[in-house]
Amino acid sequence: MFNRVLIANRGEIALRILRACRRMGVSAVVAYSEADRDTLAVRLADEAICVGPAESRRSYLNAAAILSAALVTGCEAIHPGYGFLSEDDAFAEMTRAHGLTFIGPPPEVLERFASKAGTRELLAAHGLPTIPGSHGMLRDDGHALDEAERIGYPVLIKPSAGGGGRGMRMVRTARELQQALTVCRSEARAAFGDDSLYLEKWLQDNRHVEVQVIVDRYGNGVHVGDRDCSVQRRHQKIVEEGPSPALDAAARQALAESAVRAVVAAGYENLGTLEFLVDQEGNAYFIEINCRIQVEHPVTEMLSGIDLVVEQIRLAAGEPLGYTQADVQLRGHAIELRINAEDVRHDFRPGAGLVERYLTPGGPGVRMDSHLYAGYEVPPFYDSLLGKLVVWGEDRTAAIERAKVAIDELVVDGIITNIEFHRALMDSRPFLDGGFTTNLIDRVGSAAFLTPTAS
Amino acid sequence: MAREVIRVETTGVGDGRAGATAPSATLLADLARVADEVLPALVARLGVSGLGEIEVRHDGWHVRVRRGAASGTTSRPTPTGSTASSGTAAGSGTAAHSGTAAGSGTGAHSVPHEPTVSSPGVGYVSYRSGLAVGHRVARGDAVGWVDVLGVRQEVVAPIEGVVGELLVAAGDPVEFGQSILRLLAADGATSARASA
């Protein structure tokens, strides 16, 4: 096991990783930007080191600064968290070249799974169903039009790199496709430095269901059930739950088993999440794999009792998995609410500023992962995630009831948040029915949930 | 400091950089060249010249670089395009001053309060050979460097002055923005904050 780990991230996930290190008796150094000097992880860390200015390109995305920080502080491994450098195979390779361990899949595995289109082909060959899509990357507009014609409109334009909805567009006609290609290319280039695009058949009213897997380097793998992330706005998740209300027990087991079988066969390693779209008939289509710890990992932790970050560190250090599928017991239902600094009434515009008061909910089955404290100033430079409120109940109804109580206890004063929106969602008919689809909020608008008539 | 303004016509630029390209280039190419070549060159020149402002006119455009009014003795280029931390910029004409922008951080517009030169990166500090307390350095002198994965990022004196104190032992690690040395202003009356 490592003696010392560099945490190359910020916000709630830096704190989460710090807690995992503490539990394992591993010393942790937090790398931070000048804008994050006052964040909780920096305050609680064994050591903290400033790696650059606020601009993430020069701090959290600056591979040389992060590696140098790990070396000068005597770390043996780097935990990249999510986002930033977490799925960058070149960074993982540099990390290894400097004699350090990247906590995640090894570089060659990241590289193998770096292309979404390539991964779909690879895992389709290992038995996962995939959405009809373009063969490979789009070479030019003519190729795109031909492929869209073959797949059938509407189609979704997707960038090969990255995520978070940037560079993505749904188009219904050839004319729309031609117009959107230019925009998507420039968005993808700006966000990920790579403007390769591909097409997928657009599935109307689908759900987003994902399977968590844990695989060691010796070919042992388990799944830790599924999560449903259908409550989204602009392709960004805001509520996640597990198990998914979209699947019955047989379909759930089949999906999870096929997922872990495919990734083990394809040589995957460490923690991973396989994302699927599930259509109205219950057909699941594999869309991509996330080679990192995910924001919504606590849902799975609440159901399984497994500390996923500890598992990630352990496996990166070369330890064997040490248990089998039969040892993984999932119990009850869990819901995660992403508490964001954003104005729900104004197009989810992000906010920032001083947190004047911060009171967290408690009680059985309630967990709050957040880097906030009263007096903390939320910087405007990064994403709007303030924290995650996670609840557990013996069944879905109990979990929703607990979520409502917890939301009512949560106080974040001084900055705008989406807390009120979460409370409304927990009372909304689509959520109570377990019938949320990924496009619902964008289609009907957030206001529909904030007025009593919608529920 | 007396505010001295010079206007540099392109034909009169000493290093020839601003006037070297034919004027037939497209507007975009012109803008790119101004951003990539002319501005860094002017900023570097301003930093070592002691001037308050430099202006270049060429064809339809002109560029003026002015020392920030609030900072008094410290050059404060506002562009953030150049970076000292990638390593590739080290050793080029702009490397010294990309560090200036980086070190300014959130206090960019505040009155100088900390009479130190801060680190442009995360790594190990070295000082220029023979540098010691009491030595006089000129504005723009490299007083040392920070070794970031084997790439040197220069630590540059932003003002003329006298080395007051070395705050980090040579060979010791530093973080980004950490104070490396104290520099007394040349007249000895005041210390000046410097982010090199």
Short mmCIF file of N, CA, C and O in Angstrom, two decimals, chain A residues 195-295:
data_model
loop_
_atom_site.label_atom_id
_atom_site.label_comp_id
_atom_site.label_asym_id
_atom_site.label_seq_id
_atom_site.Cartn_x
_atom_site.Cartn_y
_atom_site.Cartn_z
N ASP A 195 -11.85 17.43 -31.91
CA ASP A 195 -13.16 17.71 -32.50
C ASP A 195 -13.74 16.51 -33.25
O ASP A 195 -14.62 16.68 -34.09
N SER A 196 -13.25 15.29 -32.95
CA SER A 196 -13.86 14.13 -33.62
C SER A 196 -15.28 13.91 -33.10
O SER A 196 -15.53 13.93 -31.90
N LEU A 197 -16.19 13.67 -34.03
CA LEU A 197 -17.60 13.47 -33.69
C LEU A 197 -18.07 12.13 -34.24
O LEU A 197 -17.51 11.61 -35.19
N TYR A 198 -19.13 11.60 -33.62
CA TYR A 198 -19.79 10.45 -34.21
C TYR A 198 -21.29 10.60 -34.03
O TYR A 198 -21.75 11.51 -33.33
N LEU A 199 -22.04 9.73 -34.64
CA LEU A 199 -23.49 9.82 -34.58
C LEU A 199 -24.08 8.61 -33.86
O LEU A 199 -23.52 7.52 -33.91
N GLU A 200 -25.19 8.85 -33.20
CA GLU A 200 -25.94 7.77 -32.58
C GLU A 200 -27.41 7.95 -32.92
O GLU A 200 -27.88 9.08 -33.01
N LYS A 201 -28.11 6.85 -33.02
CA LYS A 201 -29.56 6.92 -33.16
C LYS A 201 -30.11 7.60 -31.90
O LYS A 201 -29.72 7.27 -30.79
N TRP A 202 -30.99 8.58 -32.09
CA TRP A 202 -31.59 9.27 -30.94
C TRP A 202 -32.78 8.45 -30.45
O TRP A 202 -33.69 8.12 -31.22
N LEU A 203 -32.73 8.10 -29.17
CA LEU A 203 -33.85 7.36 -28.59
C LEU A 203 -34.72 8.35 -27.82
O LEU A 203 -34.26 8.98 -26.87
N GLN A 204 -35.92 8.48 -28.24
CA GLN A 204 -36.84 9.40 -27.58
C GLN A 204 -37.21 8.86 -26.20
O GLN A 204 -37.39 7.66 -26.04
N ASP A 205 -37.30 9.73 -25.23
CA ASP A 205 -37.80 9.35 -23.90
C ASP A 205 -37.07 8.14 -23.31
O ASP A 205 -37.68 7.15 -22.95
N ASN A 206 -35.77 8.23 -23.25
CA ASN A 206 -35.04 7.10 -22.68
C ASN A 206 -34.63 7.38 -21.25
O ASN A 206 -34.76 8.50 -20.75
N ARG A 207 -34.14 6.36 -20.60
CA ARG A 207 -33.62 6.49 -19.25
C ARG A 207 -32.12 6.21 -19.27
O ARG A 207 -31.63 5.52 -20.16
N HIS A 208 -31.45 6.77 -18.28
CA HIS A 208 -30.01 6.56 -18.16
C HIS A 208 -29.79 5.62 -16.97
O HIS A 208 -30.09 5.98 -15.84
N VAL A 209 -29.29 4.44 -17.26
CA VAL A 209 -29.00 3.46 -16.21
C VAL A 209 -27.55 3.06 -16.34
O VAL A 209 -27.06 2.85 -17.46
N GLU A 210 -26.85 2.97 -15.22
CA GLU A 210 -25.43 2.63 -15.30
C GLU A 210 -25.09 1.53 -14.30
O GLU A 210 -25.76 1.37 -13.27
N VAL A 211 -24.07 0.77 -14.63
CA VAL A 211 -23.65 -0.35 -13.79
C VAL A 211 -22.25 -0.07 -13.26
O VAL A 211 -21.34 0.27 -14.02
N GLN A 212 -22.08 -0.20 -11.95
CA GLN A 212 -20.77 -0.02 -11.32
C GLN A 212 -20.02 -1.34 -11.33
O GLN A 212 -20.58 -2.36 -10.90
N VAL A 213 -18.79 -1.31 -11.81
CA VAL A 213 -17.98 -2.53 -11.76
C VAL A 213 -16.67 -2.26 -11.02
O VAL A 213 -16.19 -1.13 -10.96
N ILE A 214 -16.13 -3.32 -10.43
CA ILE A 214 -14.81 -3.26 -9.79
C ILE A 214 -14.02 -4.46 -10.32
O ILE A 214 -14.47 -5.61 -10.20
N VAL A 215 -12.87 -4.18 -10.92
CA VAL A 215 -12.09 -5.25 -11.55
C VAL A 215 -10.63 -5.12 -11.11
O VAL A 215 -10.07 -4.02 -11.17
N ASP A 216 -10.03 -6.20 -10.65
CA ASP A 216 -8.61 -6.12 -10.29
C ASP A 216 -7.74 -6.51 -11.49
O ASP A 216 -8.25 -6.87 -12.55
N ARG A 217 -6.42 -6.41 -11.33
CA ARG A 217 -5.53 -6.66 -12.47
C ARG A 217 -5.33 -8.14 -12.73
O ARG A 217 -4.64 -8.52 -13.65
N TYR A 218 -5.94 -8.96 -11.86
CA TYR A 218 -5.78 -10.41 -12.03
C TYR A 218 -7.00 -11.04 -12.70
O TYR A 218 -7.16 -12.25 -12.73
N GLY A 219 -7.88 -10.17 -13.19
CA GLY A 219 -9.04 -10.68 -13.92
C GLY A 219 -10.24 -11.02 -13.07
O GLY A 219 -11.20 -11.65 -13.55
N ASN A 220 -10.22 -10.61 -11.80
CA ASN A 220 -11.40 -10.80 -10.95
C ASN A 220 -12.26 -9.55 -11.00
O ASN A 220 -11.75 -8.45 -10.81
N GLY A 221 -13.55 -9.75 -11.22
CA GLY A 221 -14.42 -8.58 -11.29
C GLY A 221 -15.77 -8.84 -10.68
O GLY A 221 -16.26 -9.98 -10.67
N VAL A 222 -16.37 -7.80 -10.12
CA VAL A 222 -17.75 -7.87 -9.63
C VAL A 222 -18.48 -6.63 -10.12
O VAL A 222 -17.87 -5.60 -10.42
N HIS A 223 -19.81 -6.74 -10.18
CA HIS A 223 -20.61 -5.54 -10.34
C HIS A 223 -21.18 -5.18 -8.98
O HIS A 223 -21.29 -6.04 -8.09
N VAL A 224 -21.48 -3.91 -8.78
CA VAL A 224 -22.06 -3.47 -7.52
C VAL A 224 -23.41 -2.82 -7.84
O VAL A 224 -23.76 -1.75 -7.31
N GLY A 225 -24.15 -3.47 -8.70
CA GLY A 225 -25.51 -3.02 -9.00
C GLY A 225 -25.54 -1.84 -9.95
O GLY A 225 -24.54 -1.47 -10.55
N ASP A 226 -26.74 -1.29 -10.07
CA ASP A 226 -26.96 -0.22 -11.03
C ASP A 226 -27.41 1.06 -10.34
O ASP A 226 -27.81 1.05 -9.18
N ARG A 227 -27.30 2.15 -11.09
CA ARG A 227 -27.82 3.45 -10.65
C ARG A 227 -28.64 4.02 -11.80
O ARG A 227 -28.30 3.81 -12.97
N ASP A 228 -29.69 4.73 -11.46
CA ASP A 228 -30.52 5.39 -12.47
C ASP A 228 -30.26 6.88 -12.38
O ASP A 228 -30.41 7.49 -11.32
N CYS A 229 -29.83 7.47 -13.49
CA CYS A 229 -29.48 8.89 -13.51
C CYS A 229 -30.32 9.60 -14.55
O CYS A 229 -29.82 10.39 -15.36
N SER A 230 -31.62 9.33 -14.55
CA SER A 230 -32.49 9.88 -15.59
C SER A 230 -32.93 11.31 -15.31
O SER A 230 -33.43 11.97 -16.22
N VAL A 231 -32.77 11.75 -14.06
CA VAL A 231 -33.16 13.14 -13.77
C VAL A 231 -32.00 14.04 -14.16
O VAL A 231 -31.00 14.13 -13.45
N GLN A 232 -32.12 14.65 -15.33
CA GLN A 232 -31.03 15.45 -15.88
C GLN A 232 -31.57 16.75 -16.43
O GLN A 232 -32.75 16.86 -16.74
N ARG A 233 -30.69 17.73 -16.49
CA ARG A 233 -31.01 18.92 -17.27
C ARG A 233 -29.79 19.18 -18.15
O ARG A 233 -28.66 19.08 -17.68
N ARG A 234 -30.03 19.42 -19.41
CA ARG A 234 -28.97 19.62 -20.39
C ARG A 234 -27.89 18.55 -20.31
O ARG A 234 -26.71 18.86 -20.22
N HIS A 235 -28.31 17.32 -20.28
CA HIS A 235 -27.41 16.17 -20.25
C HIS A 235 -26.56 16.12 -18.98
O HIS A 235 -25.57 15.41 -18.94
N GLN A 236 -26.92 16.89 -17.95
CA GLN A 236 -26.17 16.79 -16.69
C GLN A 236 -27.08 16.24 -15.61
O GLN A 236 -28.19 16.73 -15.41
N LYS A 237 -26.55 15.24 -14.89
CA LYS A 237 -27.35 14.56 -13.88
C LYS A 237 -27.57 15.48 -12.67
O LYS A 237 -26.65 16.17 -12.25
N ILE A 238 -28.77 15.44 -12.10
CA ILE A 238 -28.97 16.18 -10.84
C ILE A 238 -29.50 15.30 -9.72
O ILE A 238 -29.31 15.61 -8.55
N VAL A 239 -30.18 14.20 -10.07
CA VAL A 239 -30.60 13.23 -9.06
C VAL A 239 -30.21 11.84 -9.57
O VAL A 239 -30.40 11.54 -10.75
N GLU A 240 -29.62 11.02 -8.69
CA GLU A 240 -29.31 9.64 -9.06
C GLU A 240 -29.88 8.73 -7.98
O GLU A 240 -29.94 9.11 -6.81
N GLU A 241 -30.30 7.56 -8.39
CA GLU A 241 -30.82 6.62 -7.41
C GLU A 241 -30.46 5.20 -7.80
O GLU A 241 -30.11 4.92 -8.95
N GLY A 242 -30.57 4.32 -6.84
CA GLY A 242 -30.34 2.91 -7.12
C GLY A 242 -31.17 2.08 -6.16
O GLY A 242 -31.35 2.50 -5.02
N PRO A 243 -31.67 0.95 -6.60
CA PRO A 243 -31.63 0.46 -7.97
C PRO A 243 -32.59 1.22 -8.88
O PRO A 243 -33.48 1.89 -8.40
N SER A 244 -32.38 1.06 -10.20
CA SER A 244 -33.21 1.80 -11.16
C SER A 244 -34.65 1.32 -11.15
O SER A 244 -34.91 0.12 -11.21
N PRO A 245 -35.61 2.25 -11.09
CA PRO A 245 -37.01 1.86 -11.16
C PRO A 245 -37.40 1.36 -12.56
O PRO A 245 -38.50 0.85 -12.74
N ALA A 246 -36.50 1.51 -13.51
CA ALA A 246 -36.83 1.14 -14.90
C ALA A 246 -36.67 -0.35 -15.17
O ALA A 246 -37.14 -0.85 -16.18
N LEU A 247 -35.97 -1.05 -14.28
CA LEU A 247 -35.68 -2.46 -14.55
C LEU A 247 -36.34 -3.37 -13.53
O LEU A 247 -36.38 -3.03 -12.34
N ASP A 248 -36.83 -4.53 -13.98
CA ASP A 248 -37.28 -5.52 -13.01
C ASP A 248 -36.09 -6.36 -12.58
O ASP A 248 -34.98 -6.23 -13.12
N ALA A 249 -36.30 -7.22 -11.60
CA ALA A 249 -35.18 -7.94 -10.99
C ALA A 249 -34.39 -8.76 -12.01
O ALA A 249 -33.15 -8.76 -12.00
N ALA A 250 -35.08 -9.40 -12.92
CA ALA A 250 -34.40 -10.27 -13.89
C ALA A 250 -33.56 -9.43 -14.86
O ALA A 250 -32.41 -9.76 -15.15
N ALA A 251 -34.16 -8.34 -15.35
CA ALA A 251 -33.45 -7.47 -16.30
C ALA A 251 -32.24 -6.83 -15.63
O ALA A 251 -31.17 -6.69 -16.23
N ARG A 252 -32.41 -6.43 -14.37
CA ARG A 252 -31.34 -5.81 -13.61
C ARG A 252 -30.13 -6.75 -13.49
O ARG A 252 -29.00 -6.37 -13.76
N GLN A 253 -30.43 -7.97 -13.11
CA GLN A 253 -29.35 -8.94 -12.93
C GLN A 253 -28.66 -9.25 -14.26
O GLN A 253 -27.43 -9.30 -14.34
N ALA A 254 -29.45 -9.40 -15.29
CA ALA A 254 -28.88 -9.72 -16.61
C ALA A 254 -27.97 -8.59 -17.09
O ALA A 254 -26.87 -8.83 -17.61
N LEU A 255 -28.42 -7.35 -16.91
CA LEU A 255 -27.65 -6.21 -17.37
C LEU A 255 -26.31 -6.11 -16.63
O LEU A 255 -25.24 -5.97 -17.24
N ALA A 256 -26.38 -6.21 -15.30
CA ALA A 256 -25.17 -6.06 -14.49
C ALA A 256 -24.19 -7.19 -14.78
O ALA A 256 -22.97 -6.96 -14.90
N GLU A 257 -24.71 -8.40 -14.94
CA GLU A 257 -23.82 -9.54 -15.20
C GLU A 257 -23.17 -9.44 -16.57
O GLU A 257 -21.98 -9.73 -16.72
N SER A 258 -23.95 -8.99 -17.56
CA SER A 258 -23.36 -8.86 -18.90
C SER A 258 -22.30 -7.76 -18.90
O SER A 258 -21.28 -7.86 -19.59
N ALA A 259 -22.53 -6.71 -18.10
CA ALA A 259 -21.57 -5.60 -18.04
C ALA A 259 -20.23 -6.06 -17.47
O ALA A 259 -19.17 -5.80 -18.07
N VAL A 260 -20.26 -6.72 -16.35
CA VAL A 260 -19.00 -7.11 -15.72
C VAL A 260 -18.30 -8.18 -16.55
O VAL A 260 -17.07 -8.17 -16.69
N ARG A 261 -19.08 -9.08 -17.15
CA ARG A 261 -18.48 -10.11 -18.00
C ARG A 261 -17.74 -9.47 -19.18
O ARG A 261 -16.61 -9.83 -19.50
N ALA A 262 -18.38 -8.47 -19.79
CA ALA A 262 -17.78 -7.83 -20.98
C ALA A 262 -16.48 -7.10 -20.63
O ALA A 262 -15.49 -7.21 -21.34
N VAL A 263 -16.49 -6.33 -19.53
CA VAL A 263 -15.29 -5.54 -19.24
C VAL A 263 -14.13 -6.41 -18.77
O VAL A 263 -12.98 -6.12 -19.09
N VAL A 264 -14.44 -7.47 -18.05
CA VAL A 264 -13.36 -8.38 -17.65
C VAL A 264 -12.75 -9.02 -18.89
O VAL A 264 -11.53 -9.07 -19.05
N ALA A 265 -13.61 -9.45 -19.80
CA ALA A 265 -13.12 -10.08 -21.04
C ALA A 265 -12.31 -9.09 -21.87
O ALA A 265 -11.35 -9.47 -22.54
N ALA A 266 -12.69 -7.80 -21.83
CA ALA A 266 -12.01 -6.79 -22.64
C ALA A 266 -10.76 -6.25 -21.96
O ALA A 266 -10.09 -5.36 -22.48
N GLY A 267 -10.44 -6.77 -20.78
CA GLY A 267 -9.20 -6.39 -20.11
C GLY A 267 -9.28 -5.09 -19.33
O GLY A 267 -8.28 -4.42 -19.09
N TYR A 268 -10.48 -4.72 -18.90
CA TYR A 268 -10.61 -3.51 -18.09
C TYR A 268 -10.01 -3.74 -16.71
O TYR A 268 -9.89 -4.87 -16.25
N GLU A 269 -9.66 -2.63 -16.04
CA GLU A 269 -9.08 -2.76 -14.70
C GLU A 269 -9.43 -1.55 -13.85
O GLU A 269 -9.52 -0.44 -14.36
N ASN A 270 -9.61 -1.78 -12.57
CA ASN A 270 -9.94 -0.77 -11.56
C ASN A 270 -11.45 -0.47 -11.57
O ASN A 270 -12.24 -1.26 -12.08
N LEU A 271 -11.86 0.67 -10.99
CA LEU A 271 -13.28 1.02 -10.93
C LEU A 271 -13.76 1.48 -12.30
O LEU A 271 -13.02 2.15 -13.02
N GLY A 272 -14.99 1.16 -12.62
CA GLY A 272 -15.55 1.66 -13.87
C GLY A 272 -17.06 1.70 -13.81
O GLY A 272 -17.68 1.00 -13.00
N THR A 273 -17.62 2.55 -14.64
CA THR A 273 -19.08 2.63 -14.74
C THR A 273 -19.48 2.49 -16.19
O THR A 273 -18.99 3.23 -17.04
N LEU A 274 -20.38 1.54 -16.46
CA LEU A 274 -20.88 1.37 -17.82
C LEU A 274 -22.25 2.04 -17.91
O LEU A 274 -23.15 1.71 -17.14
N GLU A 275 -22.35 2.99 -18.83
CA GLU A 275 -23.61 3.72 -18.98
C GLU A 275 -24.45 3.10 -20.09
O GLU A 275 -23.95 2.79 -21.16
N PHE A 276 -25.75 2.97 -19.79
CA PHE A 276 -26.69 2.43 -20.77
C PHE A 276 -27.86 3.38 -20.94
O PHE A 276 -28.28 4.04 -19.97
N LEU A 277 -28.41 3.42 -22.13
CA LEU A 277 -29.71 4.04 -22.33
C LEU A 277 -30.73 2.91 -22.32
O LEU A 277 -30.51 1.86 -22.91
N VAL A 278 -31.83 3.15 -21.63
CA VAL A 278 -32.89 2.15 -21.58
C VAL A 278 -34.13 2.78 -22.21
O VAL A 278 -34.57 3.85 -21.78
N ASP A 279 -34.66 2.14 -23.25
CA ASP A 279 -35.81 2.73 -23.93
C ASP A 279 -37.13 2.33 -23.24
O ASP A 279 -37.12 1.62 -22.24
N GLN A 280 -38.21 2.80 -23.80
CA GLN A 280 -39.51 2.59 -23.16
C GLN A 280 -39.91 1.11 -23.09
O GLN A 280 -40.73 0.72 -22.27
N GLU A 281 -39.31 0.31 -23.96
CA GLU A 281 -39.61 -1.13 -23.93
C GLU A 281 -38.69 -1.89 -22.98
O GLU A 281 -38.78 -3.11 -22.87
N GLY A 282 -37.79 -1.16 -22.36
CA GLY A 282 -36.89 -1.83 -21.42
C GLY A 282 -35.61 -2.38 -22.07
O GLY A 282 -34.83 -3.06 -21.42
N ASN A 283 -35.38 -2.05 -23.34
CA ASN A 283 -34.13 -2.47 -23.98
C ASN A 283 -32.99 -1.57 -23.52
O ASN A 283 -33.13 -0.36 -23.53
N ALA A 284 -31.89 -2.20 -23.14
CA ALA A 284 -30.73 -1.42 -22.70
C ALA A 284 -29.67 -1.41 -23.80
O ALA A 284 -29.40 -2.43 -24.42
N TYR A 285 -29.09 -0.22 -24.04
CA TYR A 285 -28.02 -0.08 -25.03
C TYR A 285 -26.81 0.53 -24.36
O TYR A 285 -26.91 1.59 -23.74
N PHE A 286 -25.67 -0.11 -24.50
CA PHE A 286 -24.44 0.43 -23.93
C PHE A 286 -24.03 1.71 -24.68
O PHE A 286 -24.05 1.73 -25.90
N ILE A 287 -23.70 2.79 -23.93
CA ILE A 287 -23.23 3.99 -24.61
C ILE A 287 -21.77 4.33 -24.31
O ILE A 287 -21.03 4.69 -25.20
N GLU A 288 -21.35 4.23 -23.06
CA GLU A 288 -19.94 4.53 -22.78
C GLU A 288 -19.53 4.01 -21.42
O GLU A 288 -20.37 3.66 -20.59
N ILE A 289 -18.21 3.97 -21.22
CA ILE A 289 -17.68 3.57 -19.92
C ILE A 289 -16.93 4.76 -19.32
O ILE A 289 -16.23 5.49 -20.02
N ASN A 290 -17.13 4.99 -18.03
CA ASN A 290 -16.39 6.03 -17.33
C ASN A 290 -15.31 5.38 -16.49
O ASN A 290 -15.61 4.60 -15.59
N CYS A 291 -14.07 5.72 -16.80
CA CYS A 291 -12.92 5.04 -16.19
C CYS A 291 -12.46 5.78 -14.94
O CYS A 291 -11.27 6.09 -14.80
N ARG A 292 -13.36 6.10 -14.03
CA ARG A 292 -13.01 6.94 -12.89
C ARG A 292 -14.03 6.74 -11.79
O ARG A 292 -15.05 6.10 -12.00
N ILE A 293 -13.77 7.35 -10.64
CA ILE A 293 -14.81 7.42 -9.61
C ILE A 293 -15.84 8.42 -10.12
O ILE A 293 -15.49 9.41 -10.76
N GLN A 294 -17.10 8.16 -9.87
CA GLN A 294 -18.12 9.09 -10.37
C GLN A 294 -18.72 9.91 -9.24
O GLN A 294 -18.70 9.52 -8.08
N VAL A 295 -19.29 11.04 -9.64
CA VAL A 295 -19.95 11.91 -8.67
C VAL A 295 -20.95 11.10 -7.84
O VAL A 295 -21.02 11.23 -6.62
#
